[in-house]
């Protein structure tokens, strides 16, 4: 334990609401050093925890309590314990559900690290990390948030807070956030994010029998939406066939490729995911990535050394030489609507076991929807056929932070609980 901070001194710029519950006890945030991260461990606990402290006195009668020289200070995690028994009376605990999250983001360097990593400077991120926003609960469903280009968990500041501010959702869901290097090519990021999520689940639930490992919801914004779609898609041989068609001389080498590289080009949907929500996601790329200013900035993008080495080994294996110039190998390049990678990836089918939803921004309510844009992503790129619903909101590209998008997200998550409950009831009736 590093520090105990009373929530009465906490206020956060950018956090629209602070959620709490009335009751007995002093609301605090516990700051910890956190357990030492093991080598290559892909997950971490958020190092801040909401706690509620209560003072009690030993003794079963008033005289015993008055004569006591000692006090007992007890602390509770209000996300686990919502009430305590005092004598014969059950009383609710006071709670703060926003303070720990706000402190985590305020004291992190997420935003600066995310931006500096793209240009190969500062504390470079080279692998994705899964952050658990509360201690693992095997009985709660899991929501996994995946941010966009040059972004970080800060992109979800109000989205995550508003989800956890809803008591029904807080009692049924836990949130994990993926923090990853957005300069890395989409296909490599997909593989490494999938591996990080799988290893996190396997750590807590090797048998994959917990509620937390089933009915997982992925929510992705912008580039994170593309990665979310790839995580619920089956590549089949589509990517490999496209490579062989473009480079027939490399066909034999592709088929003989090391499995660790082949898994970048051929993959299955992530196990346990049944819902995907895409926010302002350029599934077919965006023409804004080809603007002169965007190309100028993209020329300064640097890949982490570990990714450069992986790409070098992979391309040498396939082509026997350096990567052909027409293949763009940064995440920024992959966002271009002209990029051959994004064109192939847009063809991959989403798993039939996944229900998916779209939330799309448009800067102006006037004019045809098909010609609209959120300022970065045009509607024709963010629209997906087959979505269970499509919510279009008057907003810029950061649509995930708008009240309308958050209300839509909460509605989707609440409906899932109703559908699950109805399904269980139907199964019970059929069994009887």
XYZ file of C-alpha atoms in Angstrom:
432
model
C 0.000 0.000 0.000
C 1.359 3.409 -0.998
C -1.429 5.733 0.013
C -5.019 6.002 1.256
C -6.820 8.955 -0.313
C -10.246 10.132 0.927
C -12.625 10.680 -1.960
C -13.637 14.071 -0.539
C -10.411 15.553 -1.949
C -10.813 14.036 -5.423
C -12.027 15.914 -8.483
C -11.188 15.129 -12.089
C -11.058 17.282 -15.181
C -12.601 15.412 -18.124
C -14.580 12.932 -16.027
C -18.180 14.023 -16.564
C -19.666 12.198 -13.569
C -18.453 10.636 -10.337
C -20.580 7.692 -9.276
C -21.089 6.795 -5.639
C -23.534 5.107 -3.288
C -24.784 6.406 0.056
C -24.304 4.390 3.217
C -22.042 3.972 6.213
C -18.271 4.139 6.024
C -15.535 6.438 4.757
C -14.977 6.315 1.001
C -11.340 6.135 -0.037
C -9.034 5.131 -2.882
C -6.237 2.700 -2.091
C -3.049 3.280 -4.078
C -0.745 0.259 -4.372
C 2.616 -0.599 -5.811
C 0.908 -3.557 -7.451
C 2.434 -7.014 -7.793
C 5.684 -7.214 -9.731
C 4.898 -7.969 -13.346
C 6.410 -11.262 -14.392
C 8.416 -11.383 -17.599
C 6.115 -11.380 -20.648
C 3.003 -11.273 -18.442
C 0.335 -9.803 -20.742
C -2.075 -8.528 -18.076
C -2.018 -6.113 -15.157
C -4.371 -5.030 -12.420
C -5.226 -1.362 -12.179
C -3.071 -0.150 -9.219
C -5.912 1.829 -7.619
C -8.859 0.350 -5.737
C -11.993 1.838 -4.247
C -12.326 0.959 -0.562
C -14.802 1.795 2.176
C -13.475 1.958 5.742
C -15.527 1.412 8.908
C -14.639 1.651 12.592
C -16.231 -0.803 15.006
C -15.742 -1.569 18.684
C -15.378 -5.005 20.336
C -18.175 -6.078 22.632
C -21.717 -7.366 22.353
C -23.404 -4.963 24.759
C -23.398 -1.201 25.177
C -21.438 -1.453 28.438
C -18.787 -3.661 26.804
C -18.439 -1.267 23.891
C -18.163 1.762 26.167
C -15.504 0.002 28.241
C -13.443 -1.027 25.209
C -9.989 0.480 24.736
C -9.555 -0.852 21.204
C -11.180 -0.159 17.875
C -11.276 -2.285 14.755
C -10.814 -0.619 11.387
C -12.222 -2.745 8.553
C -11.923 -1.997 4.853
C -14.186 -3.344 2.122
C -14.108 -3.409 -1.646
C -17.556 -1.984 -2.458
C -17.659 -3.776 -5.808
C -17.650 -7.066 -3.858
C -19.380 -6.099 -0.575
C -22.392 -3.791 -0.669
C -23.653 -4.081 2.917
C -22.509 -5.124 6.391
C -24.296 -6.428 9.466
C -24.127 -4.313 12.617
C -25.752 -6.150 15.482
C -28.943 -7.490 13.968
C -29.216 -4.783 11.336
C -27.926 -4.973 7.749
C -26.782 -1.551 6.594
C -25.578 -0.433 3.148
C -21.940 0.524 2.647
C -20.957 3.866 1.228
C -19.052 3.508 -2.044
C -17.202 5.442 -4.732
C -17.091 3.783 -8.145
C -15.186 6.443 -10.121
C -12.292 7.599 -7.939
C -9.918 4.672 -8.541
C -10.376 4.834 -12.313
C -9.932 8.605 -12.375
C -6.702 8.426 -10.344
C -5.335 5.647 -12.545
C -5.769 7.708 -15.688
C -4.625 10.966 -14.035
C -1.361 9.409 -12.837
C -0.585 7.423 -15.975
C 1.472 8.475 -18.966
C -0.802 6.683 -21.402
C -1.517 9.571 -23.750
C 2.092 10.778 -24.073
C 3.474 7.235 -24.382
C 0.938 6.309 -27.045
C 1.868 9.305 -29.188
C 5.644 9.101 -28.670
C 5.648 5.362 -29.444
C 4.344 6.055 -32.955
C 7.422 8.146 -33.691
C 9.837 5.780 -31.918
C 10.541 8.002 -28.932
C 10.212 7.899 -25.157
C 8.942 4.874 -23.262
C 8.119 2.770 -26.314
C 5.246 0.281 -26.180
C 6.011 -2.804 -28.253
C 3.391 -5.286 -27.011
C -0.253 -5.096 -25.949
C -1.169 -5.224 -22.263
C -4.587 -6.140 -20.871
C -5.542 -3.961 -17.880
C -8.179 -5.272 -15.476
C -10.160 -2.361 -14.028
C -11.119 -4.360 -10.941
C -9.925 -7.607 -9.351
C -10.924 -10.592 -11.494
C -14.433 -11.911 -10.881
C -15.182 -15.323 -12.354
C -18.954 -14.784 -12.056
C -19.109 -11.557 -14.113
C -19.253 -11.187 -17.867
C -16.235 -9.507 -19.478
C -16.160 -6.360 -21.617
C -12.903 -5.707 -23.496
C -12.239 -2.161 -24.758
C -9.799 -1.572 -27.649
C -8.789 2.041 -28.370
C -7.865 3.647 -31.689
C -4.840 5.165 -33.432
C -2.375 7.192 -31.287
C -4.725 6.616 -28.384
C -4.823 4.761 -25.067
C -7.212 3.775 -22.249
C -7.789 7.519 -21.787
C -10.012 7.368 -24.884
C -12.545 5.430 -22.797
C -12.488 7.706 -19.736
C -16.219 8.487 -19.741
C -17.362 5.380 -21.601
C -15.924 3.008 -18.984
C -16.964 5.256 -16.097
C -20.557 5.484 -17.327
C -20.809 1.722 -17.829
C -19.536 1.073 -14.308
C -21.767 3.865 -12.984
C -24.810 1.813 -14.006
C -25.554 -0.526 -11.059
C -27.079 -3.276 -13.194
C -24.039 -3.294 -15.494
C -21.566 -2.985 -12.602
C -23.151 -5.997 -10.910
C -22.932 -8.107 -14.076
C -19.850 -6.962 -16.011
C -16.150 -6.337 -15.480
C -14.080 -4.196 -17.856
C -10.675 -5.035 -19.326
C -8.797 -2.481 -21.431
C -6.241 -3.348 -24.116
C -3.341 -0.904 -24.430
C -1.328 -1.581 -27.600
C 1.157 0.107 -30.007
C -0.953 1.572 -32.804
C 1.988 2.000 -35.207
C 2.276 -1.784 -35.590
C 0.657 -3.423 -38.691
C -2.947 -4.504 -38.201
C -2.303 -8.208 -38.758
C 0.513 -8.350 -36.220
C -1.514 -6.335 -33.704
C -4.454 -8.698 -34.180
C -2.254 -11.702 -33.457
C -0.583 -10.174 -30.406
C -3.806 -8.771 -28.927
C -5.490 -12.168 -29.383
C -2.546 -13.829 -27.661
C -2.603 -11.332 -24.773
C -6.344 -11.826 -24.228
C -6.094 -15.625 -24.472
C -3.195 -15.779 -22.036
C -5.061 -13.522 -19.595
C -8.135 -15.752 -19.715
C -6.007 -18.900 -19.401
C -4.279 -17.476 -16.324
C -7.542 -16.938 -14.445
C -9.613 -19.722 -15.985
C -7.545 -22.491 -17.641
C -10.632 -24.669 -18.155
C -12.646 -21.752 -19.617
C -15.705 -22.661 -17.544
C -16.210 -19.339 -15.727
C -18.885 -16.851 -16.722
C -16.053 -14.368 -17.328
C -14.743 -16.532 -20.193
C -18.109 -16.801 -21.953
C -20.281 -14.251 -23.748
C -17.393 -11.782 -23.943
C -18.168 -8.370 -25.452
C -15.511 -6.598 -27.551
C -15.875 -2.841 -28.056
C -13.517 -1.068 -30.449
C -13.151 2.569 -31.481
C -11.635 3.619 -34.836
C -8.555 1.430 -35.511
C -9.628 -0.551 -32.440
C -12.873 -1.300 -34.274
C -10.943 -2.799 -37.206
C -8.962 -4.963 -34.764
C -12.183 -5.937 -32.986
C -13.643 -7.084 -36.317
C -10.493 -9.100 -37.082
C -10.721 -10.726 -33.636
C -14.213 -12.045 -34.471
C -13.442 -12.963 -38.105
C -12.275 -16.147 -39.793
C -9.485 -15.456 -42.261
C -9.639 -18.877 -43.910
C -7.095 -18.737 -46.746
C -8.205 -15.299 -47.966
C -5.031 -13.432 -46.938
C -2.678 -16.212 -48.042
C -4.480 -16.559 -51.391
C -4.201 -12.801 -51.967
C -0.452 -12.953 -51.291
C 0.034 -15.946 -53.581
C -1.953 -14.285 -56.344
C 0.111 -11.098 -56.073
C 3.444 -12.909 -55.596
C 3.163 -16.372 -57.191
C 6.919 -16.870 -56.863
C 6.523 -16.849 -53.064
C 3.713 -19.438 -52.962
C 5.856 -22.405 -51.878
C 7.597 -20.396 -49.174
C 4.261 -19.158 -47.785
C 2.986 -22.740 -47.464
C 6.206 -23.816 -45.724
C 6.209 -20.861 -43.362
C 6.897 -21.267 -39.644
C 3.536 -21.661 -37.752
C 4.293 -18.641 -35.554
C 4.265 -16.467 -38.693
C 1.488 -18.334 -40.463
C -0.841 -17.522 -37.544
C -0.507 -13.854 -38.565
C -2.020 -14.661 -41.970
C -4.493 -17.399 -41.000
C -6.644 -17.152 -37.887
C -9.955 -18.077 -36.261
C -12.367 -15.904 -34.230
C -11.387 -15.313 -30.610
C -12.915 -17.993 -28.396
C -15.676 -16.907 -26.014
C -16.655 -13.685 -27.813
C -20.345 -13.429 -28.679
C -20.779 -9.659 -29.112
C -18.810 -6.954 -30.939
C -19.549 -3.233 -30.986
C -17.827 -0.986 -33.528
C -17.569 2.770 -32.980
C -16.441 5.056 -35.838
C -14.477 2.165 -37.343
C -12.927 2.542 -40.827
C -13.458 -1.066 -41.921
C -12.563 -0.132 -45.495
C -9.988 2.488 -44.592
C -10.307 6.233 -44.881
C -9.303 8.635 -47.688
C -8.142 11.067 -44.987
C -5.119 8.797 -44.467
C -4.007 9.770 -48.000
C -4.157 13.512 -47.401
C -0.790 15.234 -47.865
C -0.538 16.203 -44.179
C -1.368 12.648 -43.116
C 1.232 11.143 -45.465
C 3.798 13.640 -44.186
C 3.178 12.599 -40.569
C 3.131 8.910 -41.561
C 6.643 9.275 -42.974
C 7.917 9.782 -39.411
C 6.286 6.615 -38.030
C 8.809 4.187 -36.548
C 8.164 0.564 -35.641
C 9.424 -0.928 -32.359
C 12.651 -2.898 -32.811
C 10.966 -6.182 -31.838
C 8.395 -5.694 -34.608
C 11.075 -4.710 -37.136
C 12.896 -7.957 -36.343
C 9.715 -10.013 -36.628
C 8.819 -8.407 -39.956
C 12.349 -8.833 -41.255
C 12.396 -12.533 -40.412
C 8.924 -13.060 -41.864
C 9.521 -11.223 -45.144
C 12.899 -12.881 -45.644
C 11.162 -16.236 -45.219
C 8.454 -15.372 -47.771
C 10.264 -13.230 -50.337
C 13.908 -14.078 -49.723
C 14.553 -10.319 -49.673
C 13.348 -7.072 -48.154
C 9.635 -6.310 -48.141
C 8.265 -5.198 -51.552
C 7.641 -1.444 -51.583
C 3.940 -1.746 -52.387
C 3.264 -3.571 -49.099
C 2.741 -1.014 -46.332
C 3.730 -2.310 -42.947
C 2.662 0.192 -40.323
C -0.713 0.533 -38.664
C -0.965 4.094 -39.979
C -0.416 2.971 -43.597
C -3.032 0.227 -43.167
C -5.730 2.853 -42.559
C -5.540 4.169 -46.122
C -8.558 3.249 -48.249
C -6.034 2.417 -51.004
C -3.985 0.065 -48.828
C -4.035 -3.520 -50.210
C -4.062 -4.976 -46.690
C -7.235 -3.170 -45.577
C -8.931 -4.137 -48.850
C -8.288 -7.825 -48.225
C -9.213 -7.611 -44.528
C -12.540 -5.946 -45.369
C -13.573 -9.169 -47.129
C -13.173 -11.433 -44.092
C -16.465 -12.795 -42.746
C -17.506 -12.141 -39.152
C -18.279 -15.295 -37.176
C -21.924 -16.382 -37.228
C -21.680 -16.855 -33.462
C -21.085 -13.126 -32.961
C -23.814 -10.483 -32.854
C -22.389 -7.110 -33.873
C -23.500 -3.496 -33.671
C -22.319 -0.218 -35.220
C -22.253 3.245 -33.675
C -21.314 5.854 -36.273
C -20.705 9.595 -36.132
C -21.573 12.217 -38.706
C -20.411 15.811 -38.349
C -23.554 17.292 -39.848
C -27.147 16.097 -39.749
C -27.809 17.583 -43.201
C -27.315 15.782 -46.485
C -27.448 12.106 -47.518
C -26.239 9.654 -44.881
C -24.200 7.735 -47.483
C -22.125 10.858 -48.153
C -21.595 11.788 -44.508
C -18.450 11.515 -42.372
C -17.373 11.993 -38.766
C -14.519 14.174 -39.983
C -12.114 11.247 -40.250
C -14.105 8.166 -41.241
C -16.760 8.315 -43.988
C -20.053 6.514 -43.473
C -19.419 4.091 -46.337
C -16.383 2.761 -44.479
C -17.925 2.475 -41.002
C -21.198 0.924 -42.209
C -21.401 -2.877 -41.970
C -24.083 -5.023 -43.540
C -25.678 -7.512 -41.165
C -25.327 -5.417 -37.998
C -28.007 -6.096 -35.364
C -28.373 -2.316 -35.098
C -26.715 0.813 -36.449
C -26.860 4.018 -34.433
C -25.844 7.207 -36.275
C -25.038 10.169 -34.032
C -24.249 13.782 -34.895
C -20.680 13.807 -33.649
C -17.039 14.036 -34.593
C -14.712 11.043 -34.653
C -14.601 10.646 -30.837
C -18.170 9.397 -30.889
C -17.490 6.948 -28.038
C -17.459 9.839 -25.543
C -20.851 11.280 -26.521
C -23.862 10.777 -24.214
C -25.847 9.279 -27.119
C -23.215 6.613 -27.801
C -22.876 5.766 -24.105
C -26.652 5.398 -23.778
C -26.637 3.098 -26.827
C -23.794 1.019 -25.362
C -25.595 0.654 -22.051
C -28.779 -0.346 -23.857
C -26.956 -3.071 -25.822
C -25.253 -4.381 -22.658
C -28.509 -4.353 -20.676
C -30.371 -6.154 -23.465
C -27.712 -8.873 -23.439
C -28.534 -9.602 -19.805
C -32.248 -9.807 -20.609
C -31.584 -12.095 -23.589
C -29.344 -14.324 -21.492
C -31.930 -14.511 -18.710
C -34.681 -15.366 -21.224
C -32.469 -18.018 -22.810
C -31.813 -19.636 -19.417
C -35.542 -19.555 -18.640
C -36.346 -21.152 -22.026
C -33.737 -23.874 -21.494
C -35.137 -24.580 -18.024
C -38.653 -24.919 -19.432
C -37.436 -27.243 -22.182
C -35.545 -29.364 -19.634
C -38.684 -29.682 -17.512
